[in-house]
Amino acid sequence: MDESNKISLFQGKKGNLIKISSISLEGVMRRRLLDLGFVPGAIVEVIKKSPLGDPIAFRVSQTTIALRKEESMKIEGELVNHE
C-alpha cells in the first residue's frame, strides 16, 4: 500500500472512499464492526461529520453507522478514487 494514501477513517473527509487495511480494536467493539462489514478490503464512504468532528457517519455494505473518534482512529485504510 502506498503510505501517502494511508489514513485512519477519522481523517477522511466527507465523500472520501477508504479501503480498510487494518482494524486495531479489540473485544466486543471489534466483533460488532466486523459483523457490520468493517473488514479488511471493504470500501467505506465518509457520509457526514458532526460540527466538532465527533461522531462521524460512515457507509459500508449498505449500512450507515456513526463511530466516535476513539473507534475511527483505530481503523486504517487507503484513500481510493471514486469509481
mmCIF file of N, CA and C in Angstrom:
data_model
loop_
_atom_site.group_PDB
_atom_site.id
_atom_site.type_symbol
_atom_site.label_atom_id
_atom_site.label_comp_id
_atom_site.label_asym_id
_atom_site.label_seq_id
_atom_site.Cartn_x
_atom_site.Cartn_y
_atom_site.Cartn_z
ATOM 1 N N MET A 1 0.844 -1.184 0.000
ATOM 2 C CA MET A 1 0.000 0.000 0.000
ATOM 3 C C MET A 1 0.883 1.238 0.000
ATOM 4 N N ASP A 2 0.500 2.216 -0.781
ATOM 5 C CA ASP A 2 1.211 3.486 -0.830
ATOM 6 C C ASP A 2 0.983 4.228 0.474
ATOM 7 N N GLU A 3 2.065 4.478 1.215
ATOM 8 C CA GLU A 3 1.956 5.120 2.532
ATOM 9 C C GLU A 3 1.318 6.501 2.452
ATOM 10 N N SER A 4 1.449 7.201 1.318
ATOM 11 C CA SER A 4 0.891 8.550 1.202
ATOM 12 C C SER A 4 -0.633 8.524 1.195
ATOM 13 N N ASN A 5 -1.234 7.411 0.811
ATOM 14 C CA ASN A 5 -2.689 7.289 0.786
ATOM 15 C C ASN A 5 -3.253 6.675 2.060
ATOM 16 N N LYS A 6 -2.401 6.268 3.000
ATOM 17 C CA LYS A 6 -2.855 5.583 4.203
ATOM 18 C C LYS A 6 -3.377 6.598 5.229
ATOM 19 N N ILE A 7 -4.633 6.415 5.624
ATOM 20 C CA ILE A 7 -5.244 7.316 6.608
ATOM 21 C C ILE A 7 -6.161 6.509 7.528
ATOM 22 N N SER A 8 -6.478 7.092 8.668
ATOM 23 C CA SER A 8 -7.498 6.491 9.529
ATOM 24 C C SER A 8 -8.860 6.974 9.035
ATOM 25 N N LEU A 9 -9.915 6.257 9.390
ATOM 26 C CA LEU A 9 -11.253 6.696 8.995
ATOM 27 C C LEU A 9 -11.538 8.090 9.542
ATOM 28 N N PHE A 10 -11.037 8.386 10.731
ATOM 29 C CA PHE A 10 -11.265 9.692 11.350
ATOM 30 C C PHE A 10 -10.721 10.827 10.484
ATOM 31 N N GLN A 11 -9.632 10.580 9.764
ATOM 32 C CA GLN A 11 -9.008 11.614 8.936
ATOM 33 C C GLN A 11 -9.724 11.831 7.606
ATOM 34 N N GLY A 12 -10.635 10.936 7.257
ATOM 35 C CA GLY A 12 -11.345 11.064 5.988
ATOM 36 C C GLY A 12 -12.240 12.291 5.955
ATOM 37 N N LYS A 13 -12.416 12.816 4.762
ATOM 38 C CA LYS A 13 -13.299 13.959 4.532
ATOM 39 C C LYS A 13 -14.604 13.453 3.928
ATOM 40 N N LYS A 14 -15.655 14.250 4.080
ATOM 41 C CA LYS A 14 -16.959 13.878 3.538
ATOM 42 C C LYS A 14 -16.827 13.524 2.057
ATOM 43 N N GLY A 15 -17.346 12.358 1.693
ATOM 44 C CA GLY A 15 -17.298 11.894 0.311
ATOM 45 C C GLY A 15 -16.119 10.985 -0.009
ATOM 46 N N ASN A 16 -15.108 10.941 0.877
ATOM 47 C CA ASN A 16 -13.955 10.067 0.646
ATOM 48 C C ASN A 16 -14.365 8.599 0.680
ATOM 49 N N LEU A 17 -13.686 7.813 -0.130
ATOM 50 C CA LEU A 17 -13.815 6.357 -0.088
ATOM 51 C C LEU A 17 -12.505 5.810 0.443
ATOM 52 N N ILE A 18 -12.600 4.948 1.441
ATOM 53 C CA ILE A 18 -11.410 4.393 2.089
ATOM 54 C C ILE A 18 -11.525 2.875 2.095
ATOM 55 N N LYS A 19 -10.485 2.218 1.576
ATOM 56 C CA LYS A 19 -10.437 0.751 1.585
ATOM 57 C C LYS A 19 -9.731 0.317 2.856
ATOM 58 N N ILE A 20 -10.430 -0.385 3.727
ATOM 59 C CA ILE A 20 -9.900 -0.774 5.030
ATOM 60 C C ILE A 20 -8.725 -1.733 4.876
ATOM 61 N N SER A 21 -7.640 -1.430 5.621
ATOM 62 C CA SER A 21 -6.486 -2.330 5.621
ATOM 63 C C SER A 21 -6.253 -2.951 6.990
ATOM 64 N N SER A 22 -6.601 -2.230 8.067
ATOM 65 C CA SER A 22 -6.392 -2.795 9.409
ATOM 66 C C SER A 22 -7.384 -2.209 10.407
ATOM 67 N N ILE A 23 -7.710 -3.034 11.395
ATOM 68 C CA ILE A 23 -8.613 -2.629 12.477
ATOM 69 C C ILE A 23 -7.907 -2.935 13.784
ATOM 70 N N SER A 24 -7.540 -1.890 14.527
ATOM 71 C CA SER A 24 -6.786 -2.052 15.774
ATOM 72 C C SER A 24 -7.693 -1.934 16.995
ATOM 73 N N LEU A 25 -8.841 -2.569 16.913
ATOM 74 C CA LEU A 25 -9.792 -2.603 18.035
ATOM 75 C C LEU A 25 -9.848 -4.026 18.564
ATOM 76 N N GLU A 26 -10.252 -4.168 19.819
ATOM 77 C CA GLU A 26 -10.355 -5.485 20.442
ATOM 78 C C GLU A 26 -11.757 -5.691 21.007
ATOM 79 N N GLY A 27 -12.047 -6.920 21.348
ATOM 80 C CA GLY A 27 -13.250 -7.256 22.106
ATOM 81 C C GLY A 27 -14.549 -7.067 21.358
ATOM 82 N N VAL A 28 -15.569 -6.660 22.118
ATOM 83 C CA VAL A 28 -16.937 -6.570 21.609
ATOM 84 C C VAL A 28 -17.047 -5.565 20.462
ATOM 85 N N MET A 29 -16.397 -4.408 20.568
ATOM 86 C CA MET A 29 -16.492 -3.398 19.507
ATOM 87 C C MET A 29 -15.899 -3.928 18.200
ATOM 88 N N ARG A 30 -14.783 -4.614 18.271
ATOM 89 C CA ARG A 30 -14.185 -5.201 17.056
ATOM 90 C C ARG A 30 -15.159 -6.186 16.421
ATOM 91 N N ARG A 31 -15.744 -7.057 17.228
ATOM 92 C CA ARG A 31 -16.689 -8.060 16.719
ATOM 93 C C ARG A 31 -17.895 -7.395 16.062
ATOM 94 N N ARG A 32 -18.432 -6.360 16.692
ATOM 95 C CA ARG A 32 -19.601 -5.663 16.130
ATOM 96 C C ARG A 32 -19.276 -5.023 14.790
ATOM 97 N N LEU A 33 -18.114 -4.357 14.723
ATOM 98 C CA LEU A 33 -17.737 -3.709 13.472
ATOM 99 C C LEU A 33 -17.476 -4.725 12.371
ATOM 100 N N LEU A 34 -16.846 -5.827 12.697
ATOM 101 C CA LEU A 34 -16.641 -6.889 11.706
ATOM 102 C C LEU A 34 -17.979 -7.411 11.206
ATOM 103 N N ASP A 35 -18.927 -7.609 12.131
ATOM 104 C CA ASP A 35 -20.251 -8.098 11.753
ATOM 105 C C ASP A 35 -20.989 -7.127 10.838
ATOM 106 N N LEU A 36 -20.728 -5.822 11.013
ATOM 107 C CA LEU A 36 -21.382 -4.794 10.200
ATOM 108 C C LEU A 36 -20.699 -4.595 8.838
ATOM 109 N N GLY A 37 -19.564 -5.247 8.625
ATOM 110 C CA GLY A 37 -18.892 -5.142 7.335
ATOM 111 C C GLY A 37 -17.598 -4.352 7.340
ATOM 112 N N PHE A 38 -17.163 -3.873 8.500
ATOM 113 C CA PHE A 38 -15.886 -3.167 8.605
ATOM 114 C C PHE A 38 -14.774 -4.218 8.655
ATOM 115 N N VAL A 39 -14.461 -4.780 7.493
ATOM 116 C CA VAL A 39 -13.456 -5.837 7.393
ATOM 117 C C VAL A 39 -12.366 -5.385 6.417
ATOM 118 N N PRO A 40 -11.144 -5.900 6.571
ATOM 119 C CA PRO A 40 -10.095 -5.536 5.623
ATOM 120 C C PRO A 40 -10.535 -5.802 4.188
ATOM 121 N N GLY A 41 -10.325 -4.802 3.336
ATOM 122 C CA GLY A 41 -10.726 -4.896 1.936
ATOM 123 C C GLY A 41 -12.038 -4.201 1.628
ATOM 124 N N ALA A 42 -12.849 -3.949 2.650
ATOM 125 C CA ALA A 42 -14.135 -3.279 2.444
ATOM 126 C C ALA A 42 -13.923 -1.803 2.119
ATOM 127 N N ILE A 43 -14.809 -1.261 1.284
ATOM 128 C CA ILE A 43 -14.769 0.163 0.945
ATOM 129 C C ILE A 43 -15.762 0.891 1.848
ATOM 130 N N VAL A 44 -15.262 1.915 2.545
ATOM 131 C CA VAL A 44 -16.076 2.710 3.467
ATOM 132 C C VAL A 44 -16.183 4.126 2.911
ATOM 133 N N GLU A 45 -17.393 4.670 2.896
ATOM 134 C CA GLU A 45 -17.594 6.056 2.465
ATOM 135 C C GLU A 45 -17.844 6.933 3.682
ATOM 136 N N VAL A 46 -17.176 8.087 3.722
ATOM 137 C CA VAL A 46 -17.421 9.064 4.785
ATOM 138 C C VAL A 46 -18.672 9.833 4.375
ATOM 139 N N ILE A 47 -19.744 9.700 5.165
ATOM 140 C CA ILE A 47 -21.033 10.294 4.821
ATOM 141 C C ILE A 47 -21.201 11.694 5.412
ATOM 142 N N LYS A 48 -20.927 11.825 6.698
ATOM 143 C CA LYS A 48 -21.170 13.101 7.362
ATOM 144 C C LYS A 48 -20.327 13.207 8.620
ATOM 145 N N LYS A 49 -19.785 14.402 8.846
ATOM 146 C CA LYS A 49 -19.049 14.680 10.081
ATOM 147 C C LYS A 49 -19.861 15.667 10.904
ATOM 148 N N SER A 50 -19.925 15.455 12.203
ATOM 149 C CA SER A 50 -20.615 16.414 13.052
ATOM 150 C C SER A 50 -19.779 17.688 13.121
ATOM 151 N N PRO A 51 -20.365 18.796 13.561
ATOM 152 C CA PRO A 51 -19.636 20.072 13.578
ATOM 153 C C PRO A 51 -18.297 20.025 14.314
ATOM 154 N N LEU A 52 -18.200 19.264 15.368
ATOM 155 C CA LEU A 52 -16.945 19.176 16.111
ATOM 156 C C LEU A 52 -16.106 17.968 15.681
ATOM 157 N N GLY A 53 -16.568 17.258 14.653
ATOM 158 C CA GLY A 53 -15.803 16.140 14.110
ATOM 159 C C GLY A 53 -16.000 14.815 14.826
ATOM 160 N N ASP A 54 -16.908 14.763 15.775
ATOM 161 C CA ASP A 54 -17.099 13.534 16.543
ATOM 162 C C ASP A 54 -18.550 13.452 16.992
ATOM 163 N N PRO A 55 -19.348 12.482 16.582
ATOM 164 C CA PRO A 55 -19.006 11.307 15.774
ATOM 165 C C PRO A 55 -19.031 11.599 14.270
ATOM 166 N N ILE A 56 -18.683 10.562 13.507
ATOM 167 C CA ILE A 56 -18.670 10.637 12.050
ATOM 168 C C ILE A 56 -19.522 9.481 11.514
ATOM 169 N N ALA A 57 -20.336 9.771 10.496
ATOM 170 C CA ALA A 57 -21.170 8.736 9.877
ATOM 171 C C ALA A 57 -20.430 8.138 8.684
ATOM 172 N N PHE A 58 -20.427 6.801 8.632
ATOM 173 C CA PHE A 58 -19.780 6.065 7.551
ATOM 174 C C PHE A 58 -20.790 5.114 6.930
ATOM 175 N N ARG A 59 -20.598 4.804 5.623
ATOM 176 C CA ARG A 59 -21.414 3.790 4.962
ATOM 177 C C ARG A 59 -20.501 2.656 4.528
ATOM 178 N N VAL A 60 -20.884 1.444 4.913
ATOM 179 C CA VAL A 60 -20.169 0.236 4.498
ATOM 180 C C VAL A 60 -21.203 -0.866 4.309
ATOM 181 N N SER A 61 -21.100 -1.593 3.226
ATOM 182 C CA SER A 61 -22.004 -2.726 2.955
ATOM 183 C C SER A 61 -23.475 -2.368 3.141
ATOM 184 N N GLN A 62 -23.924 -1.281 2.541
ATOM 185 C CA GLN A 62 -25.328 -0.857 2.592
ATOM 186 C C GLN A 62 -25.782 -0.420 3.984
ATOM 187 N N THR A 63 -24.851 -0.252 4.916
ATOM 188 C CA THR A 63 -25.182 0.140 6.288
ATOM 189 C C THR A 63 -24.521 1.471 6.608
ATOM 190 N N THR A 64 -25.265 2.360 7.255
ATOM 191 C CA THR A 64 -24.680 3.615 7.729
ATOM 192 C C THR A 64 -24.535 3.520 9.238
ATOM 193 N N ILE A 65 -23.348 3.853 9.736
ATOM 194 C CA ILE A 65 -23.076 3.763 11.162
ATOM 195 C C ILE A 65 -22.228 4.954 11.582
ATOM 196 N N ALA A 66 -22.526 5.490 12.759
ATOM 197 C CA ALA A 66 -21.736 6.589 13.318
ATOM 198 C C ALA A 66 -20.714 6.002 14.288
ATOM 199 N N LEU A 67 -19.464 6.435 14.134
ATOM 200 C CA LEU A 67 -18.402 5.991 15.031
ATOM 201 C C LEU A 67 -17.796 7.193 15.745
ATOM 202 N N ARG A 68 -17.397 6.984 16.979
ATOM 203 C CA ARG A 68 -16.704 8.017 17.735
ATOM 204 C C ARG A 68 -15.250 8.088 17.279
ATOM 205 N N LYS A 69 -14.608 9.176 17.650
ATOM 206 C CA LYS A 69 -13.205 9.376 17.299
ATOM 207 C C LYS A 69 -12.353 8.207 17.778
ATOM 208 N N GLU A 70 -12.606 7.723 19.003
ATOM 209 C CA GLU A 70 -11.794 6.637 19.566
ATOM 210 C C GLU A 70 -11.796 5.403 18.668
ATOM 211 N N GLU A 71 -12.953 5.096 18.065
ATOM 212 C CA GLU A 71 -13.033 3.927 17.188
ATOM 213 C C GLU A 71 -12.482 4.229 15.794
ATOM 214 N N SER A 72 -12.881 5.365 15.236
ATOM 215 C CA SER A 72 -12.496 5.654 13.848
ATOM 216 C C SER A 72 -10.999 5.925 13.697
ATOM 217 N N MET A 73 -10.316 6.310 14.777
ATOM 218 C CA MET A 73 -8.864 6.498 14.722
ATOM 219 C C MET A 73 -8.130 5.156 14.622
ATOM 220 N N LYS A 74 -8.788 4.074 15.033
ATOM 221 C CA LYS A 74 -8.140 2.763 15.084
ATOM 222 C C LYS A 74 -8.442 1.882 13.876
ATOM 223 N N ILE A 75 -9.114 2.474 12.885
ATOM 224 C CA ILE A 75 -9.387 1.752 11.643
ATOM 225 C C ILE A 75 -8.651 2.494 10.541
ATOM 226 N N GLU A 76 -7.704 1.820 9.909
ATOM 227 C CA GLU A 76 -6.897 2.461 8.872
ATOM 228 C C GLU A 76 -7.158 1.845 7.523
ATOM 229 N N GLY A 77 -6.910 2.655 6.507
ATOM 230 C CA GLY A 77 -7.097 2.173 5.161
ATOM 231 C C GLY A 77 -6.412 3.069 4.157
ATOM 232 N N GLU A 78 -6.736 2.806 2.907
ATOM 233 C CA GLU A 78 -6.143 3.537 1.796
ATOM 234 C C GLU A 78 -7.214 4.360 1.104
ATOM 235 N N LEU A 79 -6.917 5.623 0.895
ATOM 236 C CA LEU A 79 -7.822 6.509 0.170
ATOM 237 C C LEU A 79 -7.893 6.033 -1.276
ATOM 238 N N VAL A 80 -9.116 5.846 -1.774
ATOM 239 C CA VAL A 80 -9.294 5.382 -3.160
ATOM 240 C C VAL A 80 -10.071 6.412 -3.942
ATOM 241 N N ASN A 81 -9.923 6.358 -5.267
ATOM 242 C CA ASN A 81 -10.640 7.288 -6.149
ATOM 243 C C ASN A 81 -12.067 6.838 -6.317
ATOM 244 N N HIS A 82 -12.958 7.800 -6.596
ATOM 245 C CA HIS A 82 -14.350 7.439 -6.910
ATOM 246 C C HIS A 82 -14.352 6.640 -8.192
ATOM 247 N N GLU A 83 -15.201 5.630 -8.233
ATOM 248 C CA GLU A 83 -15.235 4.761 -9.420
ATOM 249 C C GLU A 83 -16.387 5.115 -10.315
#
